[in-house]
Coordinates of C-alpha atoms in Angstrom, one line a residue:
X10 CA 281.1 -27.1 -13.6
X11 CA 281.2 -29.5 -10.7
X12 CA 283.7 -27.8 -7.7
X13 CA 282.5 -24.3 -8.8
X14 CA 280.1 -21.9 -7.7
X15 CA 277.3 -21.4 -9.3
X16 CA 277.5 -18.1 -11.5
X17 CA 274.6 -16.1 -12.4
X18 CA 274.1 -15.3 -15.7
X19 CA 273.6 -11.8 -15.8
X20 CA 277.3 -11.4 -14.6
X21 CA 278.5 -12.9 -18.1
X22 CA 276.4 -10.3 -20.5
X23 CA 278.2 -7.0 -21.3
X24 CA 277.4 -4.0 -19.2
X25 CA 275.4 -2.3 -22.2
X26 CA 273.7 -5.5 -22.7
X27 CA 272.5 -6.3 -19.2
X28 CA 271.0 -2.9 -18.8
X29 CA 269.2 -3.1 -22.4
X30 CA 268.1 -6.3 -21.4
X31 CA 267.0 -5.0 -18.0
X32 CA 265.2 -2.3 -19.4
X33 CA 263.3 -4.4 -21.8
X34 CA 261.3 -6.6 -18.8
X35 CA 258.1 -5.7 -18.2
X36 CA 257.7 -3.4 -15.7
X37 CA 255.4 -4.7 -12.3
X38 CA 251.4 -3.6 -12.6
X39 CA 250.5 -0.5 -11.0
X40 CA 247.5 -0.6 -8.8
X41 CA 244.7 1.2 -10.6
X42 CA 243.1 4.5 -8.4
X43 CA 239.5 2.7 -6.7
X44 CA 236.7 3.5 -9.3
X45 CA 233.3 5.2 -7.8
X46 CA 230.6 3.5 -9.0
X47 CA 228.3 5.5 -11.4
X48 CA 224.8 5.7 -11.3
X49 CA 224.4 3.7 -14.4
X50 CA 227.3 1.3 -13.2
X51 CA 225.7 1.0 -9.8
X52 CA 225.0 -2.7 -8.6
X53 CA 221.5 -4.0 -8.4
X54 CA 221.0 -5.4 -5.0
X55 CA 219.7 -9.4 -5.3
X56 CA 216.4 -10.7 -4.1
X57 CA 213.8 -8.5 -3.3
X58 CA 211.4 -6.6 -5.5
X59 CA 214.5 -5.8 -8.4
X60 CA 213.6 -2.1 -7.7
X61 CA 215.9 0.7 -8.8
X62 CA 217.9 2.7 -5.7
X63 CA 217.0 6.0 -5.3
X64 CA 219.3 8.4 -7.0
X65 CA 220.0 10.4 -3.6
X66 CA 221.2 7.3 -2.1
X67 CA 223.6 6.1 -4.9
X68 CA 226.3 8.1 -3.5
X69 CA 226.3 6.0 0.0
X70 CA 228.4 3.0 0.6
X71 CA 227.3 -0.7 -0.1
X72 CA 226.2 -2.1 2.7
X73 CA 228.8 -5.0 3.4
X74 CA 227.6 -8.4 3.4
X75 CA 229.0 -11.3 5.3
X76 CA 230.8 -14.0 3.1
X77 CA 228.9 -17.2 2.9
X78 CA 230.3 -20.8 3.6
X79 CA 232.4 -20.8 6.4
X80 CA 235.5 -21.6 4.7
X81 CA 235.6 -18.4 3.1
X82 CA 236.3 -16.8 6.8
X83 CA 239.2 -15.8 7.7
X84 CA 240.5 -16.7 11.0
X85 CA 242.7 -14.7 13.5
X86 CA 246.2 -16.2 13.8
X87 CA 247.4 -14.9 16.7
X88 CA 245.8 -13.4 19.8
X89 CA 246.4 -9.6 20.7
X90 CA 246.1 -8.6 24.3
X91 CA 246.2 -5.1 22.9
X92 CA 243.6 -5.3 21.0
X93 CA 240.9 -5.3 24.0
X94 CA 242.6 -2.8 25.6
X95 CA 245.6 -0.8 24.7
X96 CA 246.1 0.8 27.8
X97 CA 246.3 -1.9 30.0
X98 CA 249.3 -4.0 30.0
X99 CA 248.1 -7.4 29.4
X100 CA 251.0 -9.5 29.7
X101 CA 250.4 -9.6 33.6
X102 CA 247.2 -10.9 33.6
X103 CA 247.5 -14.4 33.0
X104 CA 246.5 -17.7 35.2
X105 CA 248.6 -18.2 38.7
X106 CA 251.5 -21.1 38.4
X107 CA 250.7 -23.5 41.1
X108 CA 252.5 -23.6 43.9
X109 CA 253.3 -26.6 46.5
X110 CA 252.1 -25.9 49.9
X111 CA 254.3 -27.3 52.8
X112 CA 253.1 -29.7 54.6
X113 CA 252.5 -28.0 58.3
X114 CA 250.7 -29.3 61.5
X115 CA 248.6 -27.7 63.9
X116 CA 250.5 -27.4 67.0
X117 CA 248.8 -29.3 70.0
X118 CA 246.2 -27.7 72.1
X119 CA 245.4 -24.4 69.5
X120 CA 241.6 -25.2 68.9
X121 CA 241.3 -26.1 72.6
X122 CA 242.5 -22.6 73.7
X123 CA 240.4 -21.2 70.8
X124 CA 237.1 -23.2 72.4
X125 CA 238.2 -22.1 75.6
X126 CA 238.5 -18.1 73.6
X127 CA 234.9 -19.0 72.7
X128 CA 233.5 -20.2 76.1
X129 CA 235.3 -17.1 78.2
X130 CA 233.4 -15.2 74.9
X131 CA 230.1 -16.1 75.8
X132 CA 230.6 -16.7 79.5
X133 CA 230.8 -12.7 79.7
X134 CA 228.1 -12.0 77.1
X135 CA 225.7 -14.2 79.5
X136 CA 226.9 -11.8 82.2
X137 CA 226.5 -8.7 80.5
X138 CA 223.4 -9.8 79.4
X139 CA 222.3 -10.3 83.3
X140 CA 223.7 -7.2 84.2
X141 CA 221.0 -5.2 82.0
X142 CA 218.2 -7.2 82.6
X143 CA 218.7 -7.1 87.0
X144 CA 219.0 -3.0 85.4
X145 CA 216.0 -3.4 83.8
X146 CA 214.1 -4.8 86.4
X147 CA 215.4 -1.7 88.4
X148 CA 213.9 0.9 85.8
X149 CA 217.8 2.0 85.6
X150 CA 218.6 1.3 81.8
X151 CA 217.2 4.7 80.3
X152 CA 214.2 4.3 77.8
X153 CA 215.4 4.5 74.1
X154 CA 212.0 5.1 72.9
X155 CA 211.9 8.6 74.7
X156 CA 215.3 9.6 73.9
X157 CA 216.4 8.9 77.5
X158 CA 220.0 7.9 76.3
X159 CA 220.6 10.7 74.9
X160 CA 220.3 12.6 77.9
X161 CA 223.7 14.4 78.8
X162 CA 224.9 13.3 82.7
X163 CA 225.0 16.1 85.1
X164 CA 228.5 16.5 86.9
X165 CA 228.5 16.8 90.3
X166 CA 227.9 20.5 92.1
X167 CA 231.2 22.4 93.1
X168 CA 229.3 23.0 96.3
X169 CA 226.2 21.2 98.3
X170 CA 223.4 23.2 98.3
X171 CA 223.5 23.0 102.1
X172 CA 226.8 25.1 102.0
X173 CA 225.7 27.7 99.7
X174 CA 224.2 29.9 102.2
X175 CA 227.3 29.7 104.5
X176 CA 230.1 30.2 101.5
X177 CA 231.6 33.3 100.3
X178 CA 232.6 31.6 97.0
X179 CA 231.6 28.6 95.4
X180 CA 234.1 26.6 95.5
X181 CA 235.8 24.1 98.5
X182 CA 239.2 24.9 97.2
X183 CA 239.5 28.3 99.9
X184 CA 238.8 25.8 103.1
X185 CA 240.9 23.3 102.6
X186 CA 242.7 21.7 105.7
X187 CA 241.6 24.3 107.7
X188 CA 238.6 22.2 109.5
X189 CA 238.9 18.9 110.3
X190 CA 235.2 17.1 111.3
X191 CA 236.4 14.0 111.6
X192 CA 236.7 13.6 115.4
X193 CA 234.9 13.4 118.4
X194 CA 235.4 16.6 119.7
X195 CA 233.9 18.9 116.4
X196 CA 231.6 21.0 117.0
X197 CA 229.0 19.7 114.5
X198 CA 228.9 16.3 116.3
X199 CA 226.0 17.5 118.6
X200 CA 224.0 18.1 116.2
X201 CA 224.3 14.5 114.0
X202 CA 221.0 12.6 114.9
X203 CA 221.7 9.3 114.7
X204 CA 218.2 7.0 114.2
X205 CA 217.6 4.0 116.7
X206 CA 218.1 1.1 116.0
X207 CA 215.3 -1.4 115.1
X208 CA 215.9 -5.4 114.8
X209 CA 214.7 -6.8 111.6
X210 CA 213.9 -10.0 112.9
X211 CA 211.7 -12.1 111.1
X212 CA 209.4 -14.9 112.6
X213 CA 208.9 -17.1 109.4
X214 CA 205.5 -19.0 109.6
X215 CA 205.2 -22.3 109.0
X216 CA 202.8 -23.2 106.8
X217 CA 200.2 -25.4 108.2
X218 CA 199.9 -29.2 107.1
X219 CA 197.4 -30.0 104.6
X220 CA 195.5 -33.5 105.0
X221 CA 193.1 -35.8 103.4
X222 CA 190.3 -36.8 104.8
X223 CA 191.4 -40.2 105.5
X224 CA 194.4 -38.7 107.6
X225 CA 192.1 -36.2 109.4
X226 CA 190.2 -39.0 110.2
X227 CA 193.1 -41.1 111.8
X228 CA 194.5 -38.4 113.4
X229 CA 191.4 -38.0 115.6
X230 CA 190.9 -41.6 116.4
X231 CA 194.5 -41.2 117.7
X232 CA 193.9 -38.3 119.3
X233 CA 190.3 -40.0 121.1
X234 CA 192.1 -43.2 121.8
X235 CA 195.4 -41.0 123.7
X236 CA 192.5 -39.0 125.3
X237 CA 191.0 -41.8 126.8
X238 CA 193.8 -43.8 127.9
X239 CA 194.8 -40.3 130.1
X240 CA 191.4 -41.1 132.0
X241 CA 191.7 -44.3 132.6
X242 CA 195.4 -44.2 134.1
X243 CA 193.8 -41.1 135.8
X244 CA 190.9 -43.6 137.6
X245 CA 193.4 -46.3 138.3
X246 CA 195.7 -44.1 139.7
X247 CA 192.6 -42.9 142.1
X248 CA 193.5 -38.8 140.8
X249 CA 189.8 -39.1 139.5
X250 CA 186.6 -41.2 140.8
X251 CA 185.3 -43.8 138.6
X252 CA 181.9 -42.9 136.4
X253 CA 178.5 -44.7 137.1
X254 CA 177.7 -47.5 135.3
X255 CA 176.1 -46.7 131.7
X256 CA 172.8 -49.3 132.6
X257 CA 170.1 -48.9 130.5
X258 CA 167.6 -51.8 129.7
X259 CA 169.2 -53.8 127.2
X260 CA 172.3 -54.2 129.3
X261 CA 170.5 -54.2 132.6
X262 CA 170.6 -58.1 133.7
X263 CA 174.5 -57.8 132.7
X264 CA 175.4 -54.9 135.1
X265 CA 172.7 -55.5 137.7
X266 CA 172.6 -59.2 138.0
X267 CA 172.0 -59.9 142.0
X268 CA 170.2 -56.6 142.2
X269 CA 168.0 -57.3 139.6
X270 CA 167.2 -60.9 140.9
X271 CA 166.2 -59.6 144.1
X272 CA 164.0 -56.6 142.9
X273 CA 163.4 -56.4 139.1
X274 CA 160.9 -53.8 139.4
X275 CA 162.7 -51.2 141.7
X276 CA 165.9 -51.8 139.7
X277 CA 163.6 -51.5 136.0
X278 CA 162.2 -48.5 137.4
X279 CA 166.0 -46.6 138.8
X280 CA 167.4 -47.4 135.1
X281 CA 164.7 -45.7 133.8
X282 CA 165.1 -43.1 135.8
X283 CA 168.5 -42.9 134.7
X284 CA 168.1 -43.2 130.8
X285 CA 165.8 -39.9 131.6
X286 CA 168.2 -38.0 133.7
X287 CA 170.8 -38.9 130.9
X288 CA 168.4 -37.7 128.1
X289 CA 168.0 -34.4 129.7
X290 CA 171.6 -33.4 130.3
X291 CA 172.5 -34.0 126.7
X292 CA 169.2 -31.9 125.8
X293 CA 170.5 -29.2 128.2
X294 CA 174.2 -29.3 126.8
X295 CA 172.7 -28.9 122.9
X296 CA 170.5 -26.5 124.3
X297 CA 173.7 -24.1 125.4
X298 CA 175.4 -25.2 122.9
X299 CA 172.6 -23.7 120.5
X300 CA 173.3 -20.6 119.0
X301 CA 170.9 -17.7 118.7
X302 CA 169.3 -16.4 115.5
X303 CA 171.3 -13.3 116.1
X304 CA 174.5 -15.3 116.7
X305 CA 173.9 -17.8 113.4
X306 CA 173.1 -14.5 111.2
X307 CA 176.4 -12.8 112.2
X308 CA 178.2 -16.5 112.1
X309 CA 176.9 -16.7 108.6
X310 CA 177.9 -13.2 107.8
X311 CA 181.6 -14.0 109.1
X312 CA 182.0 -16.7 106.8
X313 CA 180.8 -15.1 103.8
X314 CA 183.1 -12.5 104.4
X315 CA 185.8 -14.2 105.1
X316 CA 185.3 -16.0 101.8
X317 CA 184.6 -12.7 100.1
X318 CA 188.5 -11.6 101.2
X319 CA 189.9 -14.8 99.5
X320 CA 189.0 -13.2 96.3
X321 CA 186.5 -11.8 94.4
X322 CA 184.3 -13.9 91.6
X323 CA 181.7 -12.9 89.3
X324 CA 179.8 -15.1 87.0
X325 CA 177.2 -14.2 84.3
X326 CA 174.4 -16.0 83.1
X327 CA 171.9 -15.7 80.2
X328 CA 168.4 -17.1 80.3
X329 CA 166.4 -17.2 77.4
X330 CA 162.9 -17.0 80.0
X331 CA 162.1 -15.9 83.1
X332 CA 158.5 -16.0 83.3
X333 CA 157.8 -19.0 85.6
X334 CA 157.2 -17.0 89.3
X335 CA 159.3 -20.3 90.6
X336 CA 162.4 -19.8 89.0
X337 CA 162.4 -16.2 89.4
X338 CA 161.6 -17.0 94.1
X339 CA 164.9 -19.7 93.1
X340 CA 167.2 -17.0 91.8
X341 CA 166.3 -13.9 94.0
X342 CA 165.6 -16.0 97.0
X343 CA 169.4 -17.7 96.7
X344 CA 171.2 -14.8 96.1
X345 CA 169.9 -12.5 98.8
X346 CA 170.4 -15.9 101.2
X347 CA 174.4 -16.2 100.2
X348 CA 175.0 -12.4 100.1
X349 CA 175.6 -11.8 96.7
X350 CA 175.8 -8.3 94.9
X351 CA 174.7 -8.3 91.2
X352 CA 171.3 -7.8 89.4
X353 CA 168.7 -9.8 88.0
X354 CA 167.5 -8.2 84.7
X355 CA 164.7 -8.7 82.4
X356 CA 164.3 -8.0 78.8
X357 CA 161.8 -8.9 76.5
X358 CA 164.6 -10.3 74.5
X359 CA 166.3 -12.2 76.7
X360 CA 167.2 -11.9 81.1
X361 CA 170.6 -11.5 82.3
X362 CA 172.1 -12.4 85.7
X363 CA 175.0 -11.1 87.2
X364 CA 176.4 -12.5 90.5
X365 CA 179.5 -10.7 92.6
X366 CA 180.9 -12.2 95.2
X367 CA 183.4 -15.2 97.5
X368 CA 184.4 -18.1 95.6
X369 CA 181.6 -21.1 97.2
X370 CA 178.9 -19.2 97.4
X371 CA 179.6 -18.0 93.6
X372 CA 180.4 -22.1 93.4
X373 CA 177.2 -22.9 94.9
X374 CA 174.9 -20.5 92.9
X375 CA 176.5 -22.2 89.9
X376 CA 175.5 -25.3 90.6
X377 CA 172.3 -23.7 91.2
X378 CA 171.9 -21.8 87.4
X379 CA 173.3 -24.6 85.8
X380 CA 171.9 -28.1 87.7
X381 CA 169.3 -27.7 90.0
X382 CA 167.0 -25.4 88.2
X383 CA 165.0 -27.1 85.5
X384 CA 164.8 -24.0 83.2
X385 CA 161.8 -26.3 81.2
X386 CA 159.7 -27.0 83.8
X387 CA 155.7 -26.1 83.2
X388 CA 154.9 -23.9 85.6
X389 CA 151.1 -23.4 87.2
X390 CA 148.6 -20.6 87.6
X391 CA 148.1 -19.2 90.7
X392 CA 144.9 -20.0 92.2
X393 CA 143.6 -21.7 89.4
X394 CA 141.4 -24.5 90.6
X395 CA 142.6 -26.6 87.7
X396 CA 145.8 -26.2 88.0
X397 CA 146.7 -26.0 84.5
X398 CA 150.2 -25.0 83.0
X399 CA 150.9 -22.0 82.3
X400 CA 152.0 -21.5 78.5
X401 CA 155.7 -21.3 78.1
X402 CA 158.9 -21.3 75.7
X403 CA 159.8 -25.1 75.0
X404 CA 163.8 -24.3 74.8
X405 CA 164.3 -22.3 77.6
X406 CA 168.0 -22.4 78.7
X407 CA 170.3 -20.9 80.9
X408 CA 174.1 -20.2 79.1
X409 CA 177.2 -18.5 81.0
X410 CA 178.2 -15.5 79.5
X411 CA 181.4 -15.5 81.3
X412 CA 182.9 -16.1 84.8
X413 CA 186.3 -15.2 86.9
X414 CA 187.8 -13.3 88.9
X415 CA 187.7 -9.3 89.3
X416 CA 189.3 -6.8 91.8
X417 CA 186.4 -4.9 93.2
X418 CA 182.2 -5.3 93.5
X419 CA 180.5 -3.7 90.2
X420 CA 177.5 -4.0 92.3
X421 CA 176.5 -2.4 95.9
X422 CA 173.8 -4.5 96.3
X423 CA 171.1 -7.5 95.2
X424 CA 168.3 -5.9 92.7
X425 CA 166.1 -6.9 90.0
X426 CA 165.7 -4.2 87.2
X427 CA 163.3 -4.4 84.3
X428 CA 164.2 -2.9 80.6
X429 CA 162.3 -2.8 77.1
X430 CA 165.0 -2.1 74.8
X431 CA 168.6 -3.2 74.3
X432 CA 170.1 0.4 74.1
X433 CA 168.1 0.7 77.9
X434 CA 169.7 -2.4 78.8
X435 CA 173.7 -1.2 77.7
X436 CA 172.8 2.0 79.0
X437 CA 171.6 0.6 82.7
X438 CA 174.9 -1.6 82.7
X439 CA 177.0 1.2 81.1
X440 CA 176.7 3.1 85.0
X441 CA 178.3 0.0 86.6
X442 CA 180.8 -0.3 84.2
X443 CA 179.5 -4.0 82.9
X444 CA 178.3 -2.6 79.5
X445 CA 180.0 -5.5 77.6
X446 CA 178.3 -8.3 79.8
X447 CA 175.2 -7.6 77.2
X448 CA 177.3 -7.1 74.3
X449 CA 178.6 -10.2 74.7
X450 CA 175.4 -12.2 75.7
X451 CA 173.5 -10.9 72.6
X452 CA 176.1 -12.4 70.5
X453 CA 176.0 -15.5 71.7

């Protein structure tokens, strides 16, 4: 059979015979029809307590359990995009190709011009930014926490108020070009009043030049030494007659020598003479020179005020005692002497002492309080003929409260007050307005 085709051997049978024969195969298994399970037929679940289902819930499916052993699985073959989402077309969404990027250059001088960009940026923000605060300082930005910006801008008037009692309508539009005001010869020039003139010219003073000591002192050596160099150049020029000798009796065979060889006792007793006439002119000269009690009183005054103007200082003190007569003569005594306003007041609890006034004497009575004052010091009985001590506190001290400076006297006066209580004591202060001085001291 080699060179032939292959011939199937159903072609060879007769007609008849093949379709006998074809009829006689076995026909292909039919699928039987799915069988419901029966009550009696009904699976048994495994594990658990091997108890019977409840006949109402034979009818409902078998729960499906998951095949065990993961070969059993069977895996997806092949991914479909429509299976997430049929809707959406899913053959566009997939990962970007890469693509080559040219190779390019920055051309020369771009992130200059963008840093210059950036400096002329800030450059005007910095302006803007001085703009509103020199407003600010004017009170012209309006105040956003009152609403102020939301205030609507007035337009300016059609007409002056000025020209509303001389104007038919209200509106410049009827008069224009027919008046011209703009030269010299217009009637309303007489009546422009024009304000005189007043120079602003302004003498700046020179602050004065502050020395040391030292250089105080030098300067008026210099200035004795040019002082008397004048008068001498004066007597040599013969403008002004020499002085008498200075002779006293140390110095008296120096400057009197012939004179004194001749008559010792005439010359001892004419320099003594001299020393005397001397003594008495410089007596006479301190004596003008002396001022008056009323003339040191209202000397004293001047300077106190003057130092008063400088500024006013107040300074509080606490003291734990004030029983010993001496330190209360120190503390009144002081005060009234410098010219300080304030109050001295005692409490059986404690004193407080309030002192108003310039900056040295409030320096000085400092110094007072705080260094010359022993606050522990014994003090005696009056009269006592013993002179024994008086009983007093061992710790006595005296704190400040507080001290600086203040824009006007609390006080009108120097006075010494006396209160029991503390609500006395806050309510004396409380009418000069120093309520808190105590407040503060009885914390302390």
């Amino acid at each position: 059979m080699s060179g032939n085709k292959a011939v199937n051997w159903r072609d060879k049978l007769p007609k008849g015979k093949r379709r006998l024969d074809f009829d006689d195969e076995p026909a292909p298994p039919k699928k039987a029809p799915p069988k419901t399970p029966s009550a009696s037929q009904s699976k048994q679940p495994s594990g658990g307590l091997n108890v019977e289902v409840h006949p109402l819930l034979r009818d409902l499916a078998s729960v499906p359990q998951a095949q065990k052993g993961p070969g059993k699985r069977k895996a997806r073959s092949v991914f479909d995009p429509a299976a997430l989402n049929p809707y959406l077309n899913q053959s566009d969404v997939r990962a970007p190709s890469h693509r080559p990027r040219p190779l390019q250059l920055n051309p020369q001088g771009k992130y200059i011009a963008q840093g210059e960009q950036l400096r002329e940026k800030l450059k005007k923000e910095k302006e803007e930014e001085e703009h509103r605060r020199r407003l600010r300082e004017k009170n012209l930005l309006p105040d956003e926490s009152i609403g102020e910006h939301l205030y609507q801008r007035q337009f300016p008037p059609l007409i002056e108020w000025w020209d509303r009692p001389y104007l038919q309508t209200r509106s410049y539009d009827d008069f224009k070009g027919e008046f011209v005001v703009d030269n010299e010869e217009a009637p309303v020039s007489i009546y422009i009043q024009h304000p005189v003139p007043v120079s602003n010219e302004r003498h700046e003073v020179e602050p004065g030049l502050f020395l040391t000591k030292k250089e105080l002192k030098r300067k008026r050596r210099n200035e004795r030494l040019a002082r008397h160099q004048e008068k001498q150049d004066r007597i040599r020029l013969g403008l002004d007659p020499p002085p008498p000798p200075k002779v006293k009796l140390s110095n008296l065979m120096n400057v009197l020598t012939n004179e004194a060889i001749k008559d010792p006792t005439g010359v001892e007793m004419k320099v003594r003479q001299q020393v005397e006439e001397r003594y008495k002119q410089h007596m006479k000269t301190n004596e003008e020179r002396r001022l008056t009690p009323e003339q040191r009183h209202e000397k004293t005054k001047q300077r106190l005020e003057r130092d008063l103007d400088r500024g006013i200082f107040t300074t509080v003190y606490r003291v734990d005692s004030l029983d010993n007569k001496q330190h209360q003569f120190k503390v009144d005594i002081n005060a009234k002497q410098m010219e300080l306003h304030g109050v001295m007041l005692f409490n059986p609890r404690f004193n407080l002492v309030i002192v108003e006034g310039g900056e040295k004497a409030i320096k000085f009575y400092k110094r007072l309080m705080t260094a010359r004052i022993d606050w522990n010091e014994k003090s005696k009985a009056e009269g006592s003929p013993d002179s024994q001590p008086i009983s007093q506190p061992s710790k006595n001290s005296c704190t400040i409260v507080w001290e600086g400076q203040i824009k006007q006297l609390s006080f009108k006066k120097w006075s010494r007050m006396y209160t029991f209580t503390d609500n006395e004591a806050i309510d004396l202060l409380a009418r000069f307005g120093v309520d808190n001085y105590w407040r503060e001291a009885a914390a302390m």
